[in-house]
Short mmCIF file of C-alpha atoms and ligand atoms in Angstrom, two decimals:
data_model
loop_
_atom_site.label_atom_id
_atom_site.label_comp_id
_atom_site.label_asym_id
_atom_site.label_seq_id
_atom_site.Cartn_x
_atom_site.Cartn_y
_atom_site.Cartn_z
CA UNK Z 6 10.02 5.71 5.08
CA UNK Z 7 9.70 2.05 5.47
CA UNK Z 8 7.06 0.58 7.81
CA UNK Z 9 9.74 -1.90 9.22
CA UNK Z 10 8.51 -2.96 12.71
CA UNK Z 11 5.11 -1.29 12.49
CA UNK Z 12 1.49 -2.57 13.50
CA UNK Z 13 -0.84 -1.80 11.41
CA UNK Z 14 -4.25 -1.44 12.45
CA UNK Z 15 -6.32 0.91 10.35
CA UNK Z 16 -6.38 1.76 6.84
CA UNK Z 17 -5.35 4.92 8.12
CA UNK Z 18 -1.76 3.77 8.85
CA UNK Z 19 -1.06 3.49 4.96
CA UNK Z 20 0.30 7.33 3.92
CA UNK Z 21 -0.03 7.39 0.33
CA UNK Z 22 3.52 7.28 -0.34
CA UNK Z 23 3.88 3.90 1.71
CA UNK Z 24 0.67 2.63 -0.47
CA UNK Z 25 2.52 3.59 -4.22
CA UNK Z 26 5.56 1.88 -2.77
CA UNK Z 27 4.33 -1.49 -1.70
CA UNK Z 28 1.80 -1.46 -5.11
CA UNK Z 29 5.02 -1.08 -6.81
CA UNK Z 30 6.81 -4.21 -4.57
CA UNK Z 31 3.72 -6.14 -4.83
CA UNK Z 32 3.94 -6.04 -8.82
CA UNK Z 33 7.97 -6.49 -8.48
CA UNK Z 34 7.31 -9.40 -6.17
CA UNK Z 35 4.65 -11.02 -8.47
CA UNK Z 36 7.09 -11.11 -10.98
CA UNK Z 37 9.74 -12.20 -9.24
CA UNK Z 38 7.53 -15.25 -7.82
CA UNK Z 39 6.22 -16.07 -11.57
CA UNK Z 40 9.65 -16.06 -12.56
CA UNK Z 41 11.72 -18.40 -9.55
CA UNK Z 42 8.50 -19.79 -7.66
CA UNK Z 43 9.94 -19.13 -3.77
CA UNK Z 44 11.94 -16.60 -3.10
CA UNK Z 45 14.51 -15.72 0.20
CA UNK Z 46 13.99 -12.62 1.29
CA UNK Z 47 12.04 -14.31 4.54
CA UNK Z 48 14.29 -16.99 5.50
CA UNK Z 49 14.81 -17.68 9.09
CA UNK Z 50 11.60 -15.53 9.71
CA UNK Z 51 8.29 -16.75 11.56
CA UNK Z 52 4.82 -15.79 11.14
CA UNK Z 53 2.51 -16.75 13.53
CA UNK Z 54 -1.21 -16.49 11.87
CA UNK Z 55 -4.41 -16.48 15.33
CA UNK Z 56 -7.61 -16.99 13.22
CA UNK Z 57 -10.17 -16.31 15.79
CA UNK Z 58 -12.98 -15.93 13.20
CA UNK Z 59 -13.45 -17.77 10.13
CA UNK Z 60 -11.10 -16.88 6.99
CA UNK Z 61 -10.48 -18.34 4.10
CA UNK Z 62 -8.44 -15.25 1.44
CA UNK Z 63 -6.86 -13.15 4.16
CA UNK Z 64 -5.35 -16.59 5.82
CA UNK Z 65 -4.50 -18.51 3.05
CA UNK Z 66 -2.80 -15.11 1.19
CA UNK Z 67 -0.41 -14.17 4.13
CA UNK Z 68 0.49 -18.05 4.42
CA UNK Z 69 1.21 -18.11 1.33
CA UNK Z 70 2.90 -14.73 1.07
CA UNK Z 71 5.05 -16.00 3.86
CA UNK Z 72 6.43 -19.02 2.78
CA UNK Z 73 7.21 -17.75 -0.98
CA UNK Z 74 9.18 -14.77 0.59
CA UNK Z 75 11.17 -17.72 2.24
CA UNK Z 76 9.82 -17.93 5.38
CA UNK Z 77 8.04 -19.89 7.59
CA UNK Z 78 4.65 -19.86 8.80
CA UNK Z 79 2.72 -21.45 11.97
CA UNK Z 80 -0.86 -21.60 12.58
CA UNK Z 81 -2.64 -21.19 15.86
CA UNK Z 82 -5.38 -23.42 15.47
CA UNK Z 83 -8.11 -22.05 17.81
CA UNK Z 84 -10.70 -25.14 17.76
CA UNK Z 85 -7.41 -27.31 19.68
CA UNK Z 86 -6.61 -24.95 21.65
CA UNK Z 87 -6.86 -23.83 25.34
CA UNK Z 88 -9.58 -21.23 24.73
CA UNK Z 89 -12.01 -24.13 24.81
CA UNK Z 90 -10.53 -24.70 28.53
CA UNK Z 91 -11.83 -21.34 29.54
CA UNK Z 92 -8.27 -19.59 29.01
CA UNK Z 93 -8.20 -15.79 27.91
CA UNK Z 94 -7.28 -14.46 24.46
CA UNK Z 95 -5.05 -12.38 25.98
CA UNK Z 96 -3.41 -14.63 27.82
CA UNK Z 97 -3.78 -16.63 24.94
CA UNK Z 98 -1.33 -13.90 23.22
CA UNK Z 99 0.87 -13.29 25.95
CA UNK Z 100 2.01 -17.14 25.24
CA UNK Z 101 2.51 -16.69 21.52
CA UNK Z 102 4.88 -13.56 22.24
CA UNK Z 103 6.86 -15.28 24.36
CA UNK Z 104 7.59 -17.81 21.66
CA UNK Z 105 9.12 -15.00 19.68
CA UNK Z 106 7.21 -14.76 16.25
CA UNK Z 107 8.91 -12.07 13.54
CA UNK Z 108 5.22 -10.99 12.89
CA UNK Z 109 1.83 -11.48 13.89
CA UNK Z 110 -1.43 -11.76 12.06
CA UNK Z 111 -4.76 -11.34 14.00
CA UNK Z 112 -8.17 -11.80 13.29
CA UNK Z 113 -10.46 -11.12 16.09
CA UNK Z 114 -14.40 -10.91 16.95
CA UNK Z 115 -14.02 -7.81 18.97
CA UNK Z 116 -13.26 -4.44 17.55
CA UNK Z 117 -10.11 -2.93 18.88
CA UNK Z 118 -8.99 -6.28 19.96
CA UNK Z 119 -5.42 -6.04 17.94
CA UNK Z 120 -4.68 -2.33 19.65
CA UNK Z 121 -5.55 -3.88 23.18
CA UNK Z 122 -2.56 -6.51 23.06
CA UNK Z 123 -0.20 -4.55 21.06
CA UNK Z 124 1.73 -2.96 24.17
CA UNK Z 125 2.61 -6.32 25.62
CA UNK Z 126 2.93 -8.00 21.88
CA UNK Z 127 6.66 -7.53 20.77
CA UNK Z 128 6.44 -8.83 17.12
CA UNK Z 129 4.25 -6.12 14.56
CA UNK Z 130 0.52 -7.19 14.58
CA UNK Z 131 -1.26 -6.86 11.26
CA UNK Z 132 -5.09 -6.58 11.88
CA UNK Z 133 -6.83 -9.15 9.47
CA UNK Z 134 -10.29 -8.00 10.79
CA UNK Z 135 -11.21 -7.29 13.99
CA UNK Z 136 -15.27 -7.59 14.14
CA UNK Z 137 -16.92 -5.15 12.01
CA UNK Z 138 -14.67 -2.57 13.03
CA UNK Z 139 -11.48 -2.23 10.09
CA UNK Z 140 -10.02 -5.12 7.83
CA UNK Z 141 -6.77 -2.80 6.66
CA UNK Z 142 -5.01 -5.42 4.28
CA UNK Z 143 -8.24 -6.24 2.67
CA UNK Z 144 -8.36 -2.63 1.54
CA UNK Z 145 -4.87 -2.74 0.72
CA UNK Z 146 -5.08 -5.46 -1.93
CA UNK Z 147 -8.51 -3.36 -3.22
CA UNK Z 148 -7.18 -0.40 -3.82
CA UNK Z 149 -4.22 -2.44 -5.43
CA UNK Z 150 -6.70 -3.81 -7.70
CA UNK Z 151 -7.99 -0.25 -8.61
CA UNK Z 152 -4.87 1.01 -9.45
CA UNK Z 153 -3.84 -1.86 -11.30
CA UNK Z 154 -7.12 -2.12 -13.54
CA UNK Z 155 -7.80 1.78 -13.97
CA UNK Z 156 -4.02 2.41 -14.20
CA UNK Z 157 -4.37 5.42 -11.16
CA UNK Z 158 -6.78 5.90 -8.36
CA UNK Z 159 -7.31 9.78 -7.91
CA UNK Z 160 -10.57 11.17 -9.84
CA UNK Z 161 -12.63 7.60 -9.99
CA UNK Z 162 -16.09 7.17 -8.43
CA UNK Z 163 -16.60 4.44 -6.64
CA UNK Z 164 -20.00 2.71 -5.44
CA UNK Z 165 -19.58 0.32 -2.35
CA UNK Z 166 -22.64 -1.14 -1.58
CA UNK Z 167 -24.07 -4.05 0.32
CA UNK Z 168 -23.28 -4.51 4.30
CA UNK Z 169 -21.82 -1.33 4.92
CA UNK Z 170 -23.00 -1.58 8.90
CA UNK Z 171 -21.61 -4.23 9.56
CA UNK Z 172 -19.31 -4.76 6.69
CA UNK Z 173 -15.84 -4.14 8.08
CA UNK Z 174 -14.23 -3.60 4.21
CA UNK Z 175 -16.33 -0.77 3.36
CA UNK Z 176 -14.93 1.60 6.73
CA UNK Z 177 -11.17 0.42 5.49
CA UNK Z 178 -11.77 0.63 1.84
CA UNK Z 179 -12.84 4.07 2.50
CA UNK Z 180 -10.15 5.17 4.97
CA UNK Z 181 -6.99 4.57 2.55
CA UNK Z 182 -9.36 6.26 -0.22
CA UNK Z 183 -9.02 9.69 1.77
CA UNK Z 184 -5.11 9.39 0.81
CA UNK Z 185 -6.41 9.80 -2.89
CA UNK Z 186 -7.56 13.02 -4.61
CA UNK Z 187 -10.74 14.01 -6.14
CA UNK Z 188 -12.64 10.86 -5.72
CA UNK Z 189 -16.30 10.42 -5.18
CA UNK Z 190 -17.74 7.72 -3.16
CA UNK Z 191 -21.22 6.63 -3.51
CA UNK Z 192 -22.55 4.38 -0.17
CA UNK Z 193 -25.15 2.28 -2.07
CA UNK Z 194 -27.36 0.15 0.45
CA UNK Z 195 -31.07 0.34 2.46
CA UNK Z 196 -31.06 3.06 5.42
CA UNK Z 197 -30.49 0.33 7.64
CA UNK Z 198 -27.92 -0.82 6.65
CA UNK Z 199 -26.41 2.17 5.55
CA UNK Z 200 -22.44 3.46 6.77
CA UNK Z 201 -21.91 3.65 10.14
CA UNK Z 202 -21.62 7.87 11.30
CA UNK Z 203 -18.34 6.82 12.89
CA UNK Z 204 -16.63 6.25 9.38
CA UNK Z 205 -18.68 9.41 8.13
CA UNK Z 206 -16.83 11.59 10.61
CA UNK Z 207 -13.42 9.81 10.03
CA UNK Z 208 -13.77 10.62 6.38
CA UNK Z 209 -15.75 14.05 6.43
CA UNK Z 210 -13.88 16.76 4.27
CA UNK Z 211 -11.41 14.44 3.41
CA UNK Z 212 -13.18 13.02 0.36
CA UNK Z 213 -16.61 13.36 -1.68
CA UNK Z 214 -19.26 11.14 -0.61
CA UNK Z 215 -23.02 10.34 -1.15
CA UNK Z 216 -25.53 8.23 0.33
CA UNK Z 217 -27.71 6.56 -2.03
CA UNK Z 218 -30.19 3.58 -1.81
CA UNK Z 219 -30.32 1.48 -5.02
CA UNK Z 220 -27.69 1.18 -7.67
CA UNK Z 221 -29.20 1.74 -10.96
CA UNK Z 222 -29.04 5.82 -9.21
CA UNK Z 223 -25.25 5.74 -9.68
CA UNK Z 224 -23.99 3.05 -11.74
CA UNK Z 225 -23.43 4.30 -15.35
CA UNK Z 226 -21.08 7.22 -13.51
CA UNK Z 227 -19.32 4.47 -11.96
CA UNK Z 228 -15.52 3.13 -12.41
CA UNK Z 229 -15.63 0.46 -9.95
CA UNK Z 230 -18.79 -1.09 -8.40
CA UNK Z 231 -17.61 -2.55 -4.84
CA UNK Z 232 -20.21 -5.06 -3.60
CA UNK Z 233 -20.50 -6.95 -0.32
CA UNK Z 234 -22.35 -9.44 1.49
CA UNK Z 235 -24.93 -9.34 4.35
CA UNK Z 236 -22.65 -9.91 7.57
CA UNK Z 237 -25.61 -12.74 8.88
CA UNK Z 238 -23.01 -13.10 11.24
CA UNK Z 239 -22.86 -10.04 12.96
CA UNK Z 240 -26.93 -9.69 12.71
CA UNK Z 241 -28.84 -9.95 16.52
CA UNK Z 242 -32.15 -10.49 14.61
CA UNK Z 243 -32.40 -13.24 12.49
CA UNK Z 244 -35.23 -11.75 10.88
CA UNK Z 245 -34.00 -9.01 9.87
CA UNK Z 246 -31.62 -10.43 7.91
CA UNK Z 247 -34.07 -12.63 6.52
CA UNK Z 248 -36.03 -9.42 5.34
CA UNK Z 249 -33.22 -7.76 3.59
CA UNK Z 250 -32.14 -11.01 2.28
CA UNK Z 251 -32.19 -9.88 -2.15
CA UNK Z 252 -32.49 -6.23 -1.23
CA UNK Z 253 -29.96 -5.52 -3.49
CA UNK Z 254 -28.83 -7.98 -5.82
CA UNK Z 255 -26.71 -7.67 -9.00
CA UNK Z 256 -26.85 -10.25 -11.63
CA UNK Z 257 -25.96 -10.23 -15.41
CA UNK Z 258 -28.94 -8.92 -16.72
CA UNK Z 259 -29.10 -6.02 -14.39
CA UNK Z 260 -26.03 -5.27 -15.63
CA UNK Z 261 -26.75 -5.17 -19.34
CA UNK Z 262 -29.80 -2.75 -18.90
CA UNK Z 263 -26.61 -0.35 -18.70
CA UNK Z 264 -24.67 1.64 -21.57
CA UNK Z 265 -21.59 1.57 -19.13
CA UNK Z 266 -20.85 -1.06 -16.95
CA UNK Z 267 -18.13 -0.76 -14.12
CA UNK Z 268 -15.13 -3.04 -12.91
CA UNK Z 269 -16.93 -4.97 -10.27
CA UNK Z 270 -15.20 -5.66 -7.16
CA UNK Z 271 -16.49 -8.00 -4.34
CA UNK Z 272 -13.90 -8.64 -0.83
CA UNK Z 273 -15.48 -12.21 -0.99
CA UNK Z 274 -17.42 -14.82 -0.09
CA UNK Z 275 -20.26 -13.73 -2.39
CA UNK Z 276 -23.51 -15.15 -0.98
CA UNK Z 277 -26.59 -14.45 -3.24
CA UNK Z 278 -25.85 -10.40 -3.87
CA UNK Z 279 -23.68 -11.50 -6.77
CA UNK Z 280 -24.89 -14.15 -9.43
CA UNK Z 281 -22.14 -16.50 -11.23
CA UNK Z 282 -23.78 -14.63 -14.16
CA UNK Z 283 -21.26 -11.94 -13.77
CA UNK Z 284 -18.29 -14.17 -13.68
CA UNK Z 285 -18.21 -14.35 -17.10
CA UNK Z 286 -18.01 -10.75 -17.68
CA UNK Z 287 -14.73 -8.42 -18.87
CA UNK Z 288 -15.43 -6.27 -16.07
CA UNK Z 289 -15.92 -9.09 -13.60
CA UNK Z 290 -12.88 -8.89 -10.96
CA UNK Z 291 -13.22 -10.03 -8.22
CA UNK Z 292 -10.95 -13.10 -8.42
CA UNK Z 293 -8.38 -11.18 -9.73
CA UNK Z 294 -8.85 -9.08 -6.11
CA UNK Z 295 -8.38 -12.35 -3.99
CA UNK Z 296 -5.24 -12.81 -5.74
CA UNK Z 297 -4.17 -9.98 -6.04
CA UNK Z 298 -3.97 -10.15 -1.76
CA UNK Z 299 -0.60 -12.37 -1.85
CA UNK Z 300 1.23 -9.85 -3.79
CA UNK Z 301 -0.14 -6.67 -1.64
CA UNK Z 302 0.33 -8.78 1.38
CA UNK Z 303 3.72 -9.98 0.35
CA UNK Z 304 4.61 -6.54 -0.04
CA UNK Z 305 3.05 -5.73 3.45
CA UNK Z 306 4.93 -8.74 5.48
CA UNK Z 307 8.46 -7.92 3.50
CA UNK Z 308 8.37 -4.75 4.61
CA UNK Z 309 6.99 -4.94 8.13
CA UNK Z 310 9.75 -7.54 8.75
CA UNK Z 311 12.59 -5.23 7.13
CA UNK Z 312 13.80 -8.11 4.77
N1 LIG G 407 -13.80 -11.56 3.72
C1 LIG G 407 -14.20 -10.23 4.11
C2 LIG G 407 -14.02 -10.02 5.60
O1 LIG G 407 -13.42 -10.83 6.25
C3 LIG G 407 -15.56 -9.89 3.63
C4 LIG G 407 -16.70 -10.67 4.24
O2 LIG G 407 -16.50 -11.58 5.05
O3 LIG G 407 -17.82 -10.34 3.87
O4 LIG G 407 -14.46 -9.01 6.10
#
């Protein structure tokens, strides 16, 4: 089954046969762009990316991915737009339908914001975050990455640790990891900051999981060691986030105190949780991730538009 014409909203609207079959398009399409640059597959189509919250990967990667499938791309630019003369962001989306965009991408401040406007919204809607809620293409192109370094993704243990409160990668990450089998996953962060109970029930008895508080607990049974920033953003206390500011922290020479040392895996931006030190490790992957998100989104948007 193809997911022509479908939103996708949650992790949890990847089966895992959908996810082997774009992982296989995204590495066809990766060659196929090494090999002729742009490609065709999109022409004639429009993609109409509304950034309400910073981005730098997710935007950039699904412009990209657009225009070397072929097609065309435009950008709502919120800070000239008529949200700063008081209209709606519905409204604001009830405009750009009516201009007919093939597909939509949406990234949002409120959580739920892409489900709310996808009644009235004719063209698919990918969610490309919506608050800390679910970030569904960001743990598309991770688990991409796993199964691309490890070679498979059922049986590893994973640690993903920072933010997960108010992280919204961690709750997606670990969605579209219940379509695997036999996989641990360790939640690595301070109690407050620990996994929200909502993603514990959405995952409960569908995969192994453990709450733990520092990393040197887990990490030598570790194939991939997922870290994420603070989300100062979404913090109502300043000083709070000032307190757990270098909480956690891993750097080269925490590393090296290890006998085994995972792939490490960060969504990106890394603040201070994550020292340049690392960069220059073998296991050090996180800019492979970021762009490793134009194939998997490639993958995503060919499909979606049924080209
Ligand atoms: N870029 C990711 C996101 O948009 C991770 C982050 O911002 O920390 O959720």
């Amino acid at each position: 089954m193809s997911l022509k014409g479908k939103d996708i909203l949650s992790a949890f609207d990847f089966e895992r046969e959908d996810l082997e079959r774009l992982f296989k398009l995204a590495d066809q399409l990766r060659e196929e762009m090494a090999e002729k640059g742009s490609l065709d597959y999109a022409k004639g189509k429009v993609m109409l990316t509304a950034f309400f919250e910073p981005s730098t990967r997710t935007k950039l990667s699904f412009q990209f991915a657009m225009v070397k499938l072929g097609g065309t791309v435009i950008d709502f630019d919120v800070s000239t737009s008529s949200l700063l003369k008081g209209e709606s962001d519905v409204d604001t989306m009830k405009i750009i339908d009516g201009y007919d965009p093939d597909v939509i991408v949406i990234r949002q401040k409120q959580p739920y914001f892409p489900h709310k406007v996808k009644d009235f919204v004719k063209a698919p809607i990918l969610n490309a975050g919506d608050g800390p809620h679910e970030h569904p293409t960001q743990a598309l192109l991770d688990v991409y990455t796993i199964w691309r370094e490890l070679g498979k993704v059922d049986g590893i243990k994973i640690g993903i640790m920072g933010d997960l409160k108010y992280g919204r990668t961690a709750p997606s990450l670990s969605y579209m990891l219940t379509r695997f089998n036999n996989l641990t996953i360790y939640y690595i962060a301070p109690d407050v900051i620990q996994i929200r109970d909502e993603v514990i029930e959405n995952i409960k008895g569908k995969v192994k999981f453990e709450k733990v508080s520092k990393p040197d607990e887990v990490i030598e049974e570790l194939d991939v060691l997922y870290v994420t920033r603070l989300q100062k953003e979404r913090f109502s206390d300043p000083e709070e986030y000032e307190r757990l500011k270098g909480a956690y922290k891993i750097d080269k020479d925490f590393l090296s105190k290890f006998k085994h040392i995972p792939i490490i895996m960060h969504p990106l931006p890394r603040v201070w949780e994550l020292d340049p030190s690392v960069d220059e490790l073998p296991q050090a992957k996180y800019f492979e991730q970021a762009r490793n998100g134009l194939f998997a989104r490639a993958a995503l948007v060919k499909e979606v538009l049924g080209v």
